[in-house]
């Protein structure tokens, strides 16, 4: 395996380092102050976000996640995704590389009709709108996609959608213009052919954003929402691919997307470790700096081990996707979704501990990063589902 970056990726990475130092990190307190003044329940977009997007685009740091657009392989993009993870709220969005838009753009790029691409993919790639992916439901265990109960019923030249979703990221953002909704088109089909995906404009009658759910008390600007679809009618041409293709589409969007998520988690862990080491060197207790205490040294060393192990596994996965395709990397794709968030949670937790009371405050980004990393162990499939998949493949391999 060769993890060397292409010349294009090396240039983009150097440019991104400069962009982060000169623009993103200084924008973090500006963003937080604006949101605090706007109020806890506000989902308006701080103006500094558009400033960052304009600067990123000027530097050529735009849509880097999509190989056919950004010119980077999955392996090339991985270290850039890691770097954006150091500022998970601002950096991915500044580069037009934030979820759920990235996955939705990949879906439209791979499976969208020319009309669907023109109406939705082009403005998404241009950063003029945002989108949501509506799969998870409150009334069923959505970790098993076969349970999805939202109905998508053909009625003449239309489809009619009824159902209730939640944890729909981005749905409260005023820029959200479209949902990709997953639901049942044929309840009697085999389990993996029951589901379909369909495009639903945000302003369609019957679409109701009920509430935005906080994560560990944090109310993200874009919102993670409960959404109700009541007799929502869209033209039949809104269906993505064909009836029964929902599960296939979901699997296709997961491979590169998991690499992006996991590398951003590693970026959070790296920043947490950096903050931990600085705090340990500056803080004096019991006659010397904390960095001189054996227990703190062990926390630092364990954190470095966890980060390096997780990073190598994710890079291996990216290399497999590039060289053999996502199907050949299924085991690794499941593995990184467990390993990377787990490592990030462990490292951030140690950093919080070394910071003491400051670690759970908003004076440092650790508490917010912990909320993001801990939630990753649930969204996009909980750890238990991926461990189940890993165990089944390992058992089958030795059978």
Short mmCIF file of C-alpha atoms in Angstrom, two decimals, residues 10-286:
data_model
loop_
_atom_site.label_atom_id
_atom_site.label_comp_id
_atom_site.label_asym_id
_atom_site.label_seq_id
_atom_site.Cartn_x
_atom_site.Cartn_y
_atom_site.Cartn_z
CA UNK A 10 0.23 18.01 -1.72
CA UNK A 11 -0.48 21.48 -3.04
CA UNK A 12 -4.05 21.46 -1.78
CA UNK A 13 -2.91 20.27 1.66
CA UNK A 14 -0.33 23.04 1.96
CA UNK A 15 -2.93 25.60 0.89
CA UNK A 16 -5.42 24.19 3.40
CA UNK A 17 -2.91 24.46 6.26
CA UNK A 18 -2.45 28.14 5.46
CA UNK A 19 -6.20 28.68 5.12
CA UNK A 20 -6.87 27.06 8.50
CA UNK A 21 -4.23 29.17 10.27
CA UNK A 22 -5.07 32.46 8.58
CA UNK A 23 -8.86 32.22 8.40
CA UNK A 24 -10.61 29.24 10.02
CA UNK A 25 -9.15 29.23 13.54
CA UNK A 26 -9.53 33.04 13.88
CA UNK A 27 -13.16 32.70 12.69
CA UNK A 28 -14.11 30.25 15.44
CA UNK A 29 -14.66 32.85 18.22
CA UNK A 30 -16.37 35.17 15.73
CA UNK A 31 -18.79 32.38 14.80
CA UNK A 32 -19.46 31.48 18.44
CA UNK A 33 -20.08 35.10 19.49
CA UNK A 34 -22.51 35.67 16.62
CA UNK A 35 -24.47 32.53 17.49
CA UNK A 36 -24.55 33.43 21.19
CA UNK A 37 -25.93 36.86 20.38
CA UNK A 38 -28.49 35.39 17.96
CA UNK A 39 -29.85 33.14 20.70
CA UNK A 40 -29.74 29.44 21.53
CA UNK A 41 -32.62 28.53 19.24
CA UNK A 42 -31.46 30.47 16.19
CA UNK A 43 -30.49 28.57 13.05
CA UNK A 44 -29.48 31.60 11.01
CA UNK A 45 -26.06 31.44 9.39
CA UNK A 46 -23.30 33.67 10.82
CA UNK A 47 -21.95 35.91 8.01
CA UNK A 48 -18.39 34.70 8.65
CA UNK A 49 -19.38 31.36 7.04
CA UNK A 50 -19.92 32.97 3.64
CA UNK A 51 -16.65 34.88 4.05
CA UNK A 52 -14.82 31.60 4.62
CA UNK A 53 -16.52 29.95 1.65
CA UNK A 54 -15.52 32.78 -0.66
CA UNK A 55 -11.89 32.61 0.50
CA UNK A 56 -11.76 28.82 0.20
CA UNK A 57 -13.15 28.97 -3.30
CA UNK A 58 -10.64 31.64 -4.26
CA UNK A 59 -7.85 29.34 -3.09
CA UNK A 60 -9.16 26.33 -5.06
CA UNK A 61 -10.25 24.54 -1.87
CA UNK A 62 -13.73 23.65 -3.11
CA UNK A 63 -15.62 20.35 -3.59
CA UNK A 64 -12.42 18.41 -2.92
CA UNK A 65 -14.38 15.37 -1.68
CA UNK A 66 -15.69 14.38 -5.14
CA UNK A 67 -12.95 12.82 -7.32
CA UNK A 68 -14.60 13.73 -10.63
CA UNK A 69 -14.87 17.38 -9.56
CA UNK A 70 -11.98 18.04 -7.18
CA UNK A 71 -9.51 15.76 -8.98
CA UNK A 72 -8.43 13.98 -5.79
CA UNK A 73 -8.64 10.27 -5.02
CA UNK A 74 -10.16 9.10 -1.75
CA UNK A 75 -6.61 8.59 -0.42
CA UNK A 76 -5.64 12.08 -1.55
CA UNK A 77 -8.62 13.67 0.16
CA UNK A 78 -8.23 11.75 3.43
CA UNK A 79 -5.52 13.97 5.02
CA UNK A 80 -7.40 17.09 3.94
CA UNK A 81 -10.53 15.75 5.62
CA UNK A 82 -8.45 15.12 8.74
CA UNK A 83 -7.24 18.70 8.75
CA UNK A 84 -10.79 20.06 8.45
CA UNK A 85 -11.76 17.90 11.41
CA UNK A 86 -9.66 20.15 13.64
CA UNK A 87 -12.43 22.72 13.24
CA UNK A 88 -15.42 20.46 12.55
CA UNK A 89 -18.10 23.15 12.58
CA UNK A 90 -16.47 25.61 10.19
CA UNK A 91 -13.80 24.02 8.01
CA UNK A 92 -15.83 21.32 6.17
CA UNK A 93 -18.58 23.82 5.41
CA UNK A 94 -16.09 26.42 4.21
CA UNK A 95 -14.79 23.93 1.62
CA UNK A 96 -18.31 22.80 0.61
CA UNK A 97 -17.30 19.40 1.96
CA UNK A 98 -19.66 18.94 4.89
CA UNK A 99 -22.22 16.25 5.57
CA UNK A 100 -24.93 15.53 4.66
CA UNK A 101 -24.37 17.53 1.46
CA UNK A 102 -21.34 15.47 0.44
CA UNK A 103 -23.24 12.19 0.54
CA UNK A 104 -26.24 13.71 -1.21
CA UNK A 105 -24.04 15.15 -3.93
CA UNK A 106 -22.40 11.76 -4.39
CA UNK A 107 -25.84 10.16 -4.75
CA UNK A 108 -26.96 12.70 -7.35
CA UNK A 109 -23.63 12.45 -9.16
CA UNK A 110 -23.86 8.65 -9.36
CA UNK A 111 -27.60 8.06 -9.77
CA UNK A 112 -29.31 11.37 -10.60
CA UNK A 113 -31.04 12.04 -13.90
CA UNK A 114 -29.88 15.02 -15.98
CA UNK A 115 -32.90 16.97 -14.71
CA UNK A 116 -32.18 16.07 -11.07
CA UNK A 117 -28.55 17.04 -11.44
CA UNK A 118 -29.43 20.35 -13.06
CA UNK A 119 -31.99 21.27 -10.41
CA UNK A 120 -30.18 20.04 -7.28
CA UNK A 121 -26.60 18.90 -7.86
CA UNK A 122 -25.39 22.03 -9.61
CA UNK A 123 -26.54 24.48 -6.89
CA UNK A 124 -25.18 22.14 -4.21
CA UNK A 125 -21.79 22.00 -5.88
CA UNK A 126 -21.92 25.78 -6.20
CA UNK A 127 -22.68 26.18 -2.49
CA UNK A 128 -25.90 28.11 -3.15
CA UNK A 129 -28.16 25.65 -1.26
CA UNK A 130 -27.84 22.90 1.32
CA UNK A 131 -29.66 19.58 1.71
CA UNK A 132 -30.72 16.88 4.16
CA UNK A 133 -30.79 13.08 4.14
CA UNK A 134 -33.96 11.73 5.77
CA UNK A 135 -33.56 8.07 6.75
CA UNK A 136 -33.64 7.63 10.55
CA UNK A 137 -37.04 7.25 12.23
CA UNK A 138 -38.10 7.56 15.90
CA UNK A 139 -40.61 4.72 15.91
CA UNK A 140 -38.38 1.91 14.60
CA UNK A 141 -34.81 0.71 15.09
CA UNK A 142 -33.38 2.44 12.04
CA UNK A 143 -30.00 0.73 12.43
CA UNK A 144 -31.80 -2.03 10.48
CA UNK A 145 -32.74 -0.27 7.26
CA UNK A 146 -35.38 -2.91 6.54
CA UNK A 147 -37.41 -1.42 9.41
CA UNK A 148 -37.87 1.98 7.74
CA UNK A 149 -41.63 2.54 7.76
CA UNK A 150 -42.11 5.83 5.88
CA UNK A 151 -44.27 5.05 2.84
CA UNK A 152 -43.62 6.20 -0.73
CA UNK A 153 -46.71 5.26 -2.75
CA UNK A 154 -47.17 5.71 -6.50
CA UNK A 155 -50.33 7.66 -7.40
CA UNK A 156 -50.60 8.26 -11.13
CA UNK A 157 -47.79 10.57 -12.17
CA UNK A 158 -46.78 11.30 -8.57
CA UNK A 159 -45.46 9.66 -5.43
CA UNK A 160 -47.14 10.37 -2.09
CA UNK A 161 -44.96 10.26 1.05
CA UNK A 162 -46.10 9.74 4.63
CA UNK A 163 -43.86 9.22 7.63
CA UNK A 164 -41.90 10.63 10.53
CA UNK A 165 -38.13 11.10 10.61
CA UNK A 166 -35.69 12.42 13.16
CA UNK A 167 -32.03 13.36 13.56
CA UNK A 168 -32.28 14.84 10.07
CA UNK A 169 -29.13 16.97 9.96
CA UNK A 170 -29.39 20.32 8.20
CA UNK A 171 -33.18 20.47 8.15
CA UNK A 172 -33.32 23.65 10.26
CA UNK A 173 -30.79 25.50 8.12
CA UNK A 174 -32.52 28.27 6.12
CA UNK A 175 -30.36 27.24 3.14
CA UNK A 176 -31.77 23.67 3.13
CA UNK A 177 -33.71 23.35 -0.12
CA UNK A 178 -34.20 19.60 -0.59
CA UNK A 179 -34.46 16.31 1.27
CA UNK A 180 -33.42 12.91 0.02
CA UNK A 181 -36.02 10.72 1.71
CA UNK A 182 -35.71 6.96 2.16
CA UNK A 183 -38.95 5.01 2.49
CA UNK A 184 -40.85 1.90 1.48
CA UNK A 185 -42.22 1.57 -2.02
CA UNK A 186 -42.97 -2.17 -1.79
CA UNK A 187 -43.52 -3.66 1.70
CA UNK A 188 -43.85 -7.17 0.21
CA UNK A 189 -40.54 -7.21 -1.67
CA UNK A 190 -37.42 -8.94 -0.32
CA UNK A 191 -35.95 -6.88 2.57
CA UNK A 192 -33.24 -5.17 0.49
CA UNK A 193 -35.69 -4.25 -2.29
CA UNK A 194 -38.41 -2.60 -0.20
CA UNK A 195 -36.81 0.81 0.09
CA UNK A 196 -36.41 3.66 -2.39
CA UNK A 197 -35.00 7.18 -2.29
CA UNK A 198 -36.83 10.24 -3.52
CA UNK A 199 -36.13 13.97 -3.76
CA UNK A 200 -38.51 16.21 -1.81
CA UNK A 201 -38.18 20.01 -2.05
CA UNK A 202 -38.17 21.60 1.39
CA UNK A 203 -41.12 23.86 0.57
CA UNK A 204 -43.42 21.02 -0.59
CA UNK A 205 -46.85 21.11 1.14
CA UNK A 206 -47.01 18.55 3.94
CA UNK A 207 -43.33 18.83 4.96
CA UNK A 208 -43.13 19.97 8.58
CA UNK A 209 -39.94 20.51 10.57
CA UNK A 210 -41.27 19.73 14.05
CA UNK A 211 -38.22 20.55 16.19
CA UNK A 212 -34.43 20.70 16.26
CA UNK A 213 -32.84 18.22 18.65
CA UNK A 214 -29.79 19.22 20.73
CA UNK A 215 -26.74 16.95 21.01
CA UNK A 216 -25.51 16.87 24.64
CA UNK A 217 -27.18 20.27 25.02
CA UNK A 218 -25.50 21.77 21.95
CA UNK A 219 -27.90 23.17 19.38
CA UNK A 220 -26.02 23.08 16.10
CA UNK A 221 -26.69 25.90 13.65
CA UNK A 222 -27.94 23.59 10.88
CA UNK A 223 -30.13 21.59 13.28
CA UNK A 224 -30.73 17.86 13.70
CA UNK A 225 -34.46 17.73 13.30
CA UNK A 226 -37.62 15.77 13.64
CA UNK A 227 -39.49 16.08 10.34
CA UNK A 228 -43.02 14.94 9.53
CA UNK A 229 -44.16 14.12 5.97
CA UNK A 230 -47.95 14.17 5.63
CA UNK A 231 -49.42 13.36 2.19
CA UNK A 232 -46.38 14.96 0.56
CA UNK A 233 -46.83 14.75 -3.19
CA UNK A 234 -43.90 14.98 -5.65
CA UNK A 235 -43.64 14.10 -9.35
CA UNK A 236 -42.59 10.53 -10.23
CA UNK A 237 -39.44 11.97 -11.79
CA UNK A 238 -38.25 12.78 -8.27
CA UNK A 239 -37.41 9.12 -7.62
CA UNK A 240 -33.67 8.43 -7.58
CA UNK A 241 -32.69 5.45 -9.74
CA UNK A 242 -35.55 2.91 -9.58
CA UNK A 243 -38.06 1.53 -7.12
CA UNK A 244 -36.34 -0.78 -4.66
CA UNK A 245 -32.89 0.75 -5.20
CA UNK A 246 -32.79 2.60 -1.87
CA UNK A 247 -30.63 0.12 -0.03
CA UNK A 248 -28.19 -0.11 -2.94
CA UNK A 249 -27.90 3.68 -3.11
CA UNK A 250 -27.37 3.89 0.66
CA UNK A 251 -24.50 1.40 0.45
CA UNK A 252 -22.93 3.25 -2.48
CA UNK A 253 -22.86 6.56 -0.59
CA UNK A 254 -21.31 5.08 2.55
CA UNK A 255 -17.78 4.06 1.46
CA UNK A 256 -16.01 7.36 0.74
CA UNK A 257 -18.33 9.16 3.17
CA UNK A 258 -17.17 6.99 6.05
CA UNK A 259 -13.56 7.81 5.20
CA UNK A 260 -14.43 11.52 5.34
CA UNK A 261 -16.23 11.19 8.69
CA UNK A 262 -13.47 9.08 10.24
CA UNK A 263 -10.61 11.29 9.10
CA UNK A 264 -12.40 14.33 10.52
CA UNK A 265 -12.72 12.43 13.80
CA UNK A 266 -8.97 11.84 13.75
CA UNK A 267 -8.47 15.56 13.11
CA UNK A 268 -10.50 16.33 16.23
CA UNK A 269 -8.38 13.86 18.18
CA UNK A 270 -5.16 15.46 16.94
CA UNK A 271 -6.28 18.91 18.04
CA UNK A 272 -7.38 17.51 21.40
CA UNK A 273 -3.97 15.91 21.90
CA UNK A 274 -2.25 19.16 20.98
CA UNK A 275 -4.37 21.04 23.51
CA UNK A 276 -3.67 18.36 26.12
CA UNK A 277 0.09 18.59 25.71
CA UNK A 278 0.06 22.40 25.86
CA UNK A 279 -2.10 22.38 28.97
CA UNK A 280 0.11 19.78 30.64
CA UNK A 281 3.23 21.83 29.92
CA UNK A 282 1.73 25.10 31.20
CA UNK A 283 -0.17 23.90 34.28
CA UNK A 284 1.79 23.51 37.52
CA UNK A 285 0.68 21.24 40.37
CA UNK A 286 2.49 19.44 43.20
#
